């Protein structure tokens, strides 16, 4: 194989190592066959999972993208993507190749970006942010206002972020970053930044008997509980705290998101848990009362997750700062509301 130099040599060595000594269909790929645009098509396709959306992002025709995919399949000796309904599903080989190809492209992108200035006021870039429904209902209004003010020519996609899928979505570059309260294990392939913490409260219907007085441990344990769980089975921080005391609560039902909480609690004696960030959007019409739990429960951390390769990307840095500032503002507002509540007691 010919000797390569500089960034393109680094890129070639990066992804060639992942496919070395593996069987190919047709001729063995050579460096002369490498077209950087093919790798960009692969990278975008892994995020979009759609020929149409990939063509739109790269400013090319669907026919051109299909032709590039054909060349990629020949070069790597693998189908790489298979059609499943309206979605292009990556093969195991494609998933294996992604980290090395993305790393090579990120190296080139970072080198170029160091000599360019990212200007949110003029960029037409598309950004994708993963948000849990809890954080979405708290920060989306401010995020949309600030995003449109600072980057009027850019577009923003807000993607539902299931706790189980978030690391994979960030790793596969399907989203630029994610804001989550889920417990995320330390992973060297992810950059994890703690933005703040929320205190857990008991949420009940304002018209319930439970809401008429402070929550006692006896009332808490005898009540029927509603668990907010994205997968329908996961336990919460309250369950772990109870287990340490040799106790357990009576969970009778689960729902998948916080947005439905006011309507599900209404007219019942159910008890649910939610972070105090929800205080910013609750009003009398919600008919939700927050009560302090009768046992110590750990706070919930808000984590911003990034791919390490994007940590030096100017656009991603800007987006991270926007999200961090909005979250900090929401924390200040929350503390003001909590202080007002304490003064009224």
CSV table of C-alpha atoms in Angstrom, one decimal:
chain,number,residue,atom,x,y,z
A,1,UNK,CA,0.0,0.0,0.0
A,2,UNK,CA,1.3,3.4,-0.9
A,3,UNK,CA,2.8,5.5,1.9
A,4,UNK,CA,0.4,8.2,3.1
A,5,UNK,CA,1.2,11.5,4.8
A,6,UNK,CA,-0.6,14.1,7.0
A,7,UNK,CA,-4.2,14.1,7.8
A,8,UNK,CA,-5.3,11.8,4.9
A,9,UNK,CA,-2.7,9.3,6.0
A,10,UNK,CA,-3.9,9.4,9.5
A,11,UNK,CA,-7.5,9.0,8.4
A,12,UNK,CA,-6.5,6.0,6.2
A,13,UNK,CA,-4.6,4.3,8.9
A,14,UNK,CA,-7.5,5.0,11.4
A,15,UNK,CA,-10.2,3.1,9.5
A,16,UNK,CA,-7.9,0.7,7.6
A,17,UNK,CA,-7.0,-0.9,10.9
A,18,UNK,CA,-10.6,-1.9,11.5
A,19,UNK,CA,-10.9,-3.8,8.2
A,20,UNK,CA,-7.4,-5.2,7.8
A,21,UNK,CA,-7.1,-9.0,7.1
A,22,UNK,CA,-10.9,-9.2,6.6
A,23,UNK,CA,-12.4,-10.8,3.5
A,24,UNK,CA,-13.7,-8.5,0.7
A,25,UNK,CA,-16.0,-9.0,-2.3
A,26,UNK,CA,-14.1,-8.2,-5.5
A,27,UNK,CA,-10.7,-6.6,-5.6
A,28,UNK,CA,-8.8,-5.7,-2.4
A,29,UNK,CA,-9.4,-2.1,-1.7
A,30,UNK,CA,-6.5,0.2,-2.3
A,31,UNK,CA,-5.7,3.8,-1.2
A,32,UNK,CA,-6.2,4.9,-4.8
A,33,UNK,CA,-9.9,4.0,-4.4
A,34,UNK,CA,-10.3,6.2,-1.4
A,35,UNK,CA,-12.7,9.2,-1.9
A,36,UNK,CA,-13.1,11.3,1.3
A,37,UNK,CA,-16.6,12.1,0.1
A,38,UNK,CA,-17.6,8.4,0.4
A,39,UNK,CA,-16.6,8.5,4.0
A,40,UNK,CA,-18.7,11.6,4.6
A,41,UNK,CA,-21.7,9.8,3.1
A,42,UNK,CA,-21.0,6.8,5.4
A,43,UNK,CA,-20.8,9.1,8.4
A,44,UNK,CA,-24.0,11.0,7.7
A,45,UNK,CA,-25.9,7.8,6.7
A,46,UNK,CA,-25.0,6.4,10.1
A,47,UNK,CA,-26.7,9.3,11.7
A,48,UNK,CA,-29.7,9.8,9.4
A,49,UNK,CA,-30.4,6.2,8.4
A,50,UNK,CA,-32.1,7.6,5.3
A,51,UNK,CA,-30.9,8.1,1.7
A,52,UNK,CA,-33.2,11.1,1.4
A,53,UNK,CA,-32.0,12.9,4.5
A,54,UNK,CA,-28.4,12.1,3.8
A,55,UNK,CA,-28.7,13.6,0.3
A,56,UNK,CA,-30.4,16.7,1.8
A,57,UNK,CA,-27.7,17.2,4.4
A,58,UNK,CA,-24.8,16.8,1.9
A,59,UNK,CA,-26.6,18.8,-0.8
A,60,UNK,CA,-26.5,15.9,-3.3
A,61,UNK,CA,-29.1,14.0,-5.2
A,62,UNK,CA,-30.6,10.7,-3.9
A,63,UNK,CA,-29.1,9.0,-7.0
A,64,UNK,CA,-25.6,10.3,-6.1
A,65,UNK,CA,-26.0,9.0,-2.5
A,66,UNK,CA,-27.1,5.6,-3.8
A,67,UNK,CA,-24.1,5.4,-6.1
A,68,UNK,CA,-21.8,6.3,-3.2
A,69,UNK,CA,-23.3,3.6,-1.1
A,70,UNK,CA,-22.7,1.1,-3.9
A,71,UNK,CA,-19.0,2.1,-4.0
A,72,UNK,CA,-18.7,1.9,-0.3
A,73,UNK,CA,-20.2,-1.6,-0.3
A,74,UNK,CA,-17.7,-2.6,-2.9
A,75,UNK,CA,-14.8,-1.1,-1.0
A,76,UNK,CA,-15.7,-2.7,2.3
A,77,UNK,CA,-17.0,-5.9,1.0
A,78,UNK,CA,-20.2,-5.6,3.0
A,79,UNK,CA,-23.8,-4.4,2.5
A,80,UNK,CA,-23.2,-1.8,5.3
A,81,UNK,CA,-26.9,-0.8,5.3
A,82,UNK,CA,-30.0,-2.9,4.7
A,83,UNK,CA,-33.5,-1.4,4.2
A,84,UNK,CA,-36.0,-2.1,7.0
A,85,UNK,CA,-39.2,-0.4,6.1
A,86,UNK,CA,-38.3,3.3,5.6
A,87,UNK,CA,-35.1,3.0,7.6
A,88,UNK,CA,-31.6,2.0,6.5
A,89,UNK,CA,-30.3,-0.3,9.2
A,90,UNK,CA,-26.5,-0.5,9.6
A,91,UNK,CA,-24.9,-4.0,9.5
A,92,UNK,CA,-22.5,-5.1,12.3
A,93,UNK,CA,-19.6,-4.3,10.0
A,94,UNK,CA,-20.9,-0.7,9.6
A,95,UNK,CA,-21.2,-0.3,13.4
A,96,UNK,CA,-17.7,-1.6,13.7
A,97,UNK,CA,-16.3,0.8,11.2
A,98,UNK,CA,-18.0,3.9,12.5
A,99,UNK,CA,-15.7,4.8,15.4
A,100,UNK,CA,-12.6,4.7,13.2
A,101,UNK,CA,-14.1,6.5,10.2
A,102,UNK,CA,-15.7,9.1,12.5
A,103,UNK,CA,-12.4,9.6,14.3
A,104,UNK,CA,-10.6,10.2,11.1
A,105,UNK,CA,-13.1,12.7,9.8
A,106,UNK,CA,-13.2,14.4,13.2
A,107,UNK,CA,-9.4,14.8,13.0
A,108,UNK,CA,-9.6,16.5,9.6
A,109,UNK,CA,-12.6,18.6,10.7
A,110,UNK,CA,-10.9,19.8,13.9
A,111,UNK,CA,-7.8,20.7,12.0
A,112,UNK,CA,-9.8,22.8,9.6
A,113,UNK,CA,-12.0,24.3,12.3
A,114,UNK,CA,-8.9,25.5,14.2
A,115,UNK,CA,-8.3,27.9,11.3
A,116,UNK,CA,-11.9,29.0,10.9
A,117,UNK,CA,-14.3,30.9,13.2
A,118,UNK,CA,-17.7,29.4,13.9
A,119,UNK,CA,-20.3,32.1,13.8
A,120,UNK,CA,-23.8,31.0,15.1
A,121,UNK,CA,-25.2,34.2,13.5
A,122,UNK,CA,-24.4,32.9,10.0
A,123,UNK,CA,-24.2,29.1,10.2
A,124,UNK,CA,-26.8,27.0,8.5
A,125,UNK,CA,-25.8,23.9,10.3
A,126,UNK,CA,-28.3,21.4,11.7
A,127,UNK,CA,-28.0,20.6,15.4
A,128,UNK,CA,-29.5,17.6,17.1
A,129,UNK,CA,-30.1,17.5,20.9
A,130,UNK,CA,-31.3,14.6,22.9
A,131,UNK,CA,-33.6,15.5,25.8
A,132,UNK,CA,-35.5,13.4,28.3
A,133,UNK,CA,-39.2,14.5,28.5
A,134,UNK,CA,-38.5,15.9,32.0
A,135,UNK,CA,-35.8,18.2,30.8
A,136,UNK,CA,-37.6,19.0,27.6
A,137,UNK,CA,-40.7,20.4,29.3
A,138,UNK,CA,-38.4,22.6,31.5
A,139,UNK,CA,-35.9,24.0,29.0
A,140,UNK,CA,-37.4,23.7,25.5
A,141,UNK,CA,-39.2,27.1,25.5
A,142,UNK,CA,-36.0,28.9,26.5
A,143,UNK,CA,-33.8,26.7,24.2
A,144,UNK,CA,-35.9,27.5,21.1
A,145,UNK,CA,-35.9,31.2,21.9
A,146,UNK,CA,-32.2,31.4,22.5
A,147,UNK,CA,-31.3,29.1,19.5
A,148,UNK,CA,-33.4,31.2,17.1
A,149,UNK,CA,-31.9,34.4,18.5
A,150,UNK,CA,-28.3,33.4,18.3
A,151,UNK,CA,-28.5,31.1,15.2
A,152,UNK,CA,-31.4,32.3,13.0
A,153,UNK,CA,-30.1,30.4,9.9
A,154,UNK,CA,-29.5,27.1,11.7
A,155,UNK,CA,-32.0,24.3,12.5
A,156,UNK,CA,-32.5,22.4,15.7
A,157,UNK,CA,-33.9,18.9,16.0
A,158,UNK,CA,-34.9,17.8,19.6
A,159,UNK,CA,-34.8,14.1,19.9
A,160,UNK,CA,-36.5,12.1,22.7
A,161,UNK,CA,-33.7,10.6,24.7
A,162,UNK,CA,-34.6,7.3,26.3
A,163,UNK,CA,-32.2,6.5,29.2
A,164,UNK,CA,-31.2,3.2,27.7
A,165,UNK,CA,-30.6,4.6,24.2
A,166,UNK,CA,-28.7,7.8,25.0
A,167,UNK,CA,-25.1,6.5,25.2
A,168,UNK,CA,-25.7,4.6,21.9
A,169,UNK,CA,-27.2,7.6,20.2
A,170,UNK,CA,-24.2,9.8,21.2
A,171,UNK,CA,-21.7,7.1,20.3
A,172,UNK,CA,-23.2,6.6,16.9
A,173,UNK,CA,-23.3,10.4,16.4
A,174,UNK,CA,-27.1,10.4,15.8
A,175,UNK,CA,-27.2,13.4,18.2
A,176,UNK,CA,-24.7,16.1,18.9
A,177,UNK,CA,-25.3,15.9,22.6
A,178,UNK,CA,-27.8,14.8,25.2
A,179,UNK,CA,-29.2,16.1,28.4
A,180,UNK,CA,-30.3,13.4,30.8
A,181,UNK,CA,-31.0,12.6,34.4
A,182,UNK,CA,-30.5,8.9,33.8
A,183,UNK,CA,-27.7,7.1,35.7
A,184,UNK,CA,-25.0,6.8,33.1
A,185,UNK,CA,-22.1,4.5,33.8
A,186,UNK,CA,-18.6,5.9,33.2
A,187,UNK,CA,-17.7,5.2,29.6
A,188,UNK,CA,-14.4,6.3,28.0
A,189,UNK,CA,-16.2,6.7,24.7
A,190,UNK,CA,-18.5,9.5,26.2
A,191,UNK,CA,-17.7,12.9,27.7
A,192,UNK,CA,-20.0,13.4,30.7
A,193,UNK,CA,-20.5,16.8,32.2
A,194,UNK,CA,-22.6,17.4,35.4
A,195,UNK,CA,-24.7,20.6,35.0
A,196,UNK,CA,-26.5,20.4,38.3
A,197,UNK,CA,-28.8,18.4,40.6
A,198,UNK,CA,-32.5,18.2,41.3
A,199,UNK,CA,-34.1,17.2,44.5
A,200,UNK,CA,-36.8,14.4,44.4
A,201,UNK,CA,-40.2,15.2,45.7
A,202,UNK,CA,-43.5,13.3,46.0
A,203,UNK,CA,-46.0,14.4,43.5
A,204,UNK,CA,-49.7,13.9,44.3
A,205,UNK,CA,-53.1,15.2,43.1
A,206,UNK,CA,-53.8,18.5,44.8
A,207,UNK,CA,-57.3,17.3,45.6
A,208,UNK,CA,-56.2,14.1,47.3
A,209,UNK,CA,-56.3,13.3,51.0
A,210,UNK,CA,-52.6,12.7,50.9
A,211,UNK,CA,-52.0,16.4,49.8
A,212,UNK,CA,-53.7,17.8,52.9
A,213,UNK,CA,-50.8,17.2,55.2
A,214,UNK,CA,-47.1,16.5,55.3
A,215,UNK,CA,-46.1,13.1,54.0
A,216,UNK,CA,-45.3,10.6,56.8
A,217,UNK,CA,-43.4,7.3,56.3
A,218,UNK,CA,-46.6,5.4,57.2
A,219,UNK,CA,-48.6,7.2,54.6
A,220,UNK,CA,-45.9,6.8,52.0
A,221,UNK,CA,-45.5,3.1,52.5
A,222,UNK,CA,-49.3,2.4,52.6
A,223,UNK,CA,-50.0,4.5,49.4
A,224,UNK,CA,-50.2,3.2,45.9
A,225,UNK,CA,-47.2,4.5,43.8
A,226,UNK,CA,-46.8,5.5,40.2
A,227,UNK,CA,-43.4,5.0,38.7
A,228,UNK,CA,-42.1,7.0,35.8
A,229,UNK,CA,-40.0,4.6,33.9
A,230,UNK,CA,-39.0,4.8,30.2
A,231,UNK,CA,-38.8,1.0,29.9
A,232,UNK,CA,-41.6,0.2,32.2
A,233,UNK,CA,-39.6,-1.9,34.5
A,234,UNK,CA,-36.7,0.1,35.9
A,235,UNK,CA,-36.8,1.0,39.6
A,236,UNK,CA,-36.0,4.5,40.9
A,237,UNK,CA,-33.7,6.2,43.4
A,238,UNK,CA,-36.5,5.9,46.0
A,239,UNK,CA,-36.5,2.1,45.7
A,240,UNK,CA,-32.8,2.0,46.3
A,241,UNK,CA,-33.2,4.3,49.4
A,242,UNK,CA,-36.0,2.1,50.7
A,243,UNK,CA,-34.0,-1.1,50.1
A,244,UNK,CA,-31.2,0.2,52.4
A,245,UNK,CA,-33.8,0.5,55.1
A,246,UNK,CA,-35.3,-2.9,54.5
A,247,UNK,CA,-38.5,-1.4,53.1
A,248,UNK,CA,-40.3,-1.3,49.8
A,249,UNK,CA,-43.1,0.8,48.3
A,250,UNK,CA,-46.2,-0.4,46.5
A,251,UNK,CA,-45.7,0.4,42.8
A,252,UNK,CA,-49.1,-0.3,41.1
A,253,UNK,CA,-48.4,1.2,37.7
A,254,UNK,CA,-45.7,2.8,35.5
A,255,UNK,CA,-45.9,5.4,32.8
A,256,UNK,CA,-43.1,6.3,30.3
A,257,UNK,CA,-42.9,10.0,30.7
A,258,UNK,CA,-43.5,13.0,33.0
A,259,UNK,CA,-45.6,15.0,30.6
A,260,UNK,CA,-48.7,12.8,31.4
A,261,UNK,CA,-48.2,13.0,35.1
A,262,UNK,CA,-50.8,15.7,36.0
A,263,UNK,CA,-53.5,13.9,34.1
A,264,UNK,CA,-52.6,10.5,35.5
A,265,UNK,CA,-52.5,11.7,39.1
A,266,UNK,CA,-55.8,13.8,38.8
A,267,UNK,CA,-58.6,12.2,40.8
A,268,UNK,CA,-56.4,9.6,42.5
A,269,UNK,CA,-54.5,9.0,45.7
A,270,UNK,CA,-51.4,7.9,43.8
A,271,UNK,CA,-47.9,9.0,44.7
A,272,UNK,CA,-45.2,9.6,42.1
A,273,UNK,CA,-41.6,11.0,42.3
A,274,UNK,CA,-40.3,13.9,40.2
A,275,UNK,CA,-37.4,16.4,40.4
A,276,UNK,CA,-38.0,19.9,41.8
A,277,UNK,CA,-37.2,21.4,38.4
A,278,UNK,CA,-40.9,20.7,37.6
A,279,UNK,CA,-41.8,23.6,39.9
A,280,UNK,CA,-41.0,26.0,37.1
A,281,UNK,CA,-43.9,24.8,35.0
A,282,UNK,CA,-46.5,23.8,37.6
A,283,UNK,CA,-49.5,26.1,38.2
A,284,UNK,CA,-52.9,25.7,39.9
A,285,UNK,CA,-54.4,24.3,36.7
A,286,UNK,CA,-52.0,21.4,36.9
A,287,UNK,CA,-53.5,20.3,40.2
A,288,UNK,CA,-50.2,18.8,41.3
A,289,UNK,CA,-48.8,19.2,44.8
A,290,UNK,CA,-45.2,18.5,45.7
A,291,UNK,CA,-44.5,17.0,49.1
A,292,UNK,CA,-41.1,16.3,50.7
A,293,UNK,CA,-40.5,12.6,50.9
A,294,UNK,CA,-40.4,11.0,54.4
A,295,UNK,CA,-36.9,9.5,53.9
A,296,UNK,CA,-33.6,10.8,52.4
A,297,UNK,CA,-33.4,10.1,48.7
A,298,UNK,CA,-30.3,11.0,46.7
A,299,UNK,CA,-30.5,14.0,44.3
A,300,UNK,CA,-30.8,13.4,40.6
A,301,UNK,CA,-27.8,14.7,38.5
A,302,UNK,CA,-28.3,16.4,35.2
A,303,UNK,CA,-25.7,15.1,32.8
A,304,UNK,CA,-24.7,16.6,29.4
A,305,UNK,CA,-23.3,13.8,27.2
A,306,UNK,CA,-21.0,14.5,24.3
A,307,UNK,CA,-18.8,12.4,22.0
A,308,UNK,CA,-15.1,13.1,22.9
A,309,UNK,CA,-14.3,13.6,19.3
A,310,UNK,CA,-16.7,16.6,19.1
A,311,UNK,CA,-15.5,18.3,22.3
A,312,UNK,CA,-13.2,20.6,20.3
A,313,UNK,CA,-15.8,21.3,17.5
A,314,UNK,CA,-16.6,25.0,17.6
A,315,UNK,CA,-20.3,24.4,16.8
A,316,UNK,CA,-20.6,21.7,19.5
A,317,UNK,CA,-18.9,24.0,22.0
A,318,UNK,CA,-21.4,26.7,21.2
A,319,UNK,CA,-24.3,24.4,21.6
A,320,UNK,CA,-22.9,23.1,24.9
A,321,UNK,CA,-22.6,26.6,26.2
A,322,UNK,CA,-26.2,27.5,25.2
A,323,UNK,CA,-27.5,24.4,27.0
A,324,UNK,CA,-25.4,24.9,30.1
A,325,UNK,CA,-26.4,28.6,30.4
A,326,UNK,CA,-30.1,27.7,30.0
A,327,UNK,CA,-29.9,25.0,32.6
A,328,UNK,CA,-28.1,27.3,35.0
A,329,UNK,CA,-30.8,29.9,34.5
A,330,UNK,CA,-33.5,27.2,35.2
A,331,UNK,CA,-31.7,26.3,38.4
A,332,UNK,CA,-31.7,29.9,39.6
A,333,UNK,CA,-35.4,30.2,38.9
A,334,UNK,CA,-36.0,26.9,40.7
A,335,UNK,CA,-34.2,28.1,43.8
A,336,UNK,CA,-36.2,31.3,43.8
A,337,UNK,CA,-39.5,29.3,43.6
A,338,UNK,CA,-38.4,26.9,46.4
A,339,UNK,CA,-37.4,29.9,48.6
A,340,UNK,CA,-40.8,31.5,48.0
A,341,UNK,CA,-42.5,28.2,49.0
A,342,UNK,CA,-40.5,28.0,52.2
A,343,UNK,CA,-41.4,31.6,53.2
A,344,UNK,CA,-45.1,30.8,52.8
A,345,UNK,CA,-45.0,27.9,55.1
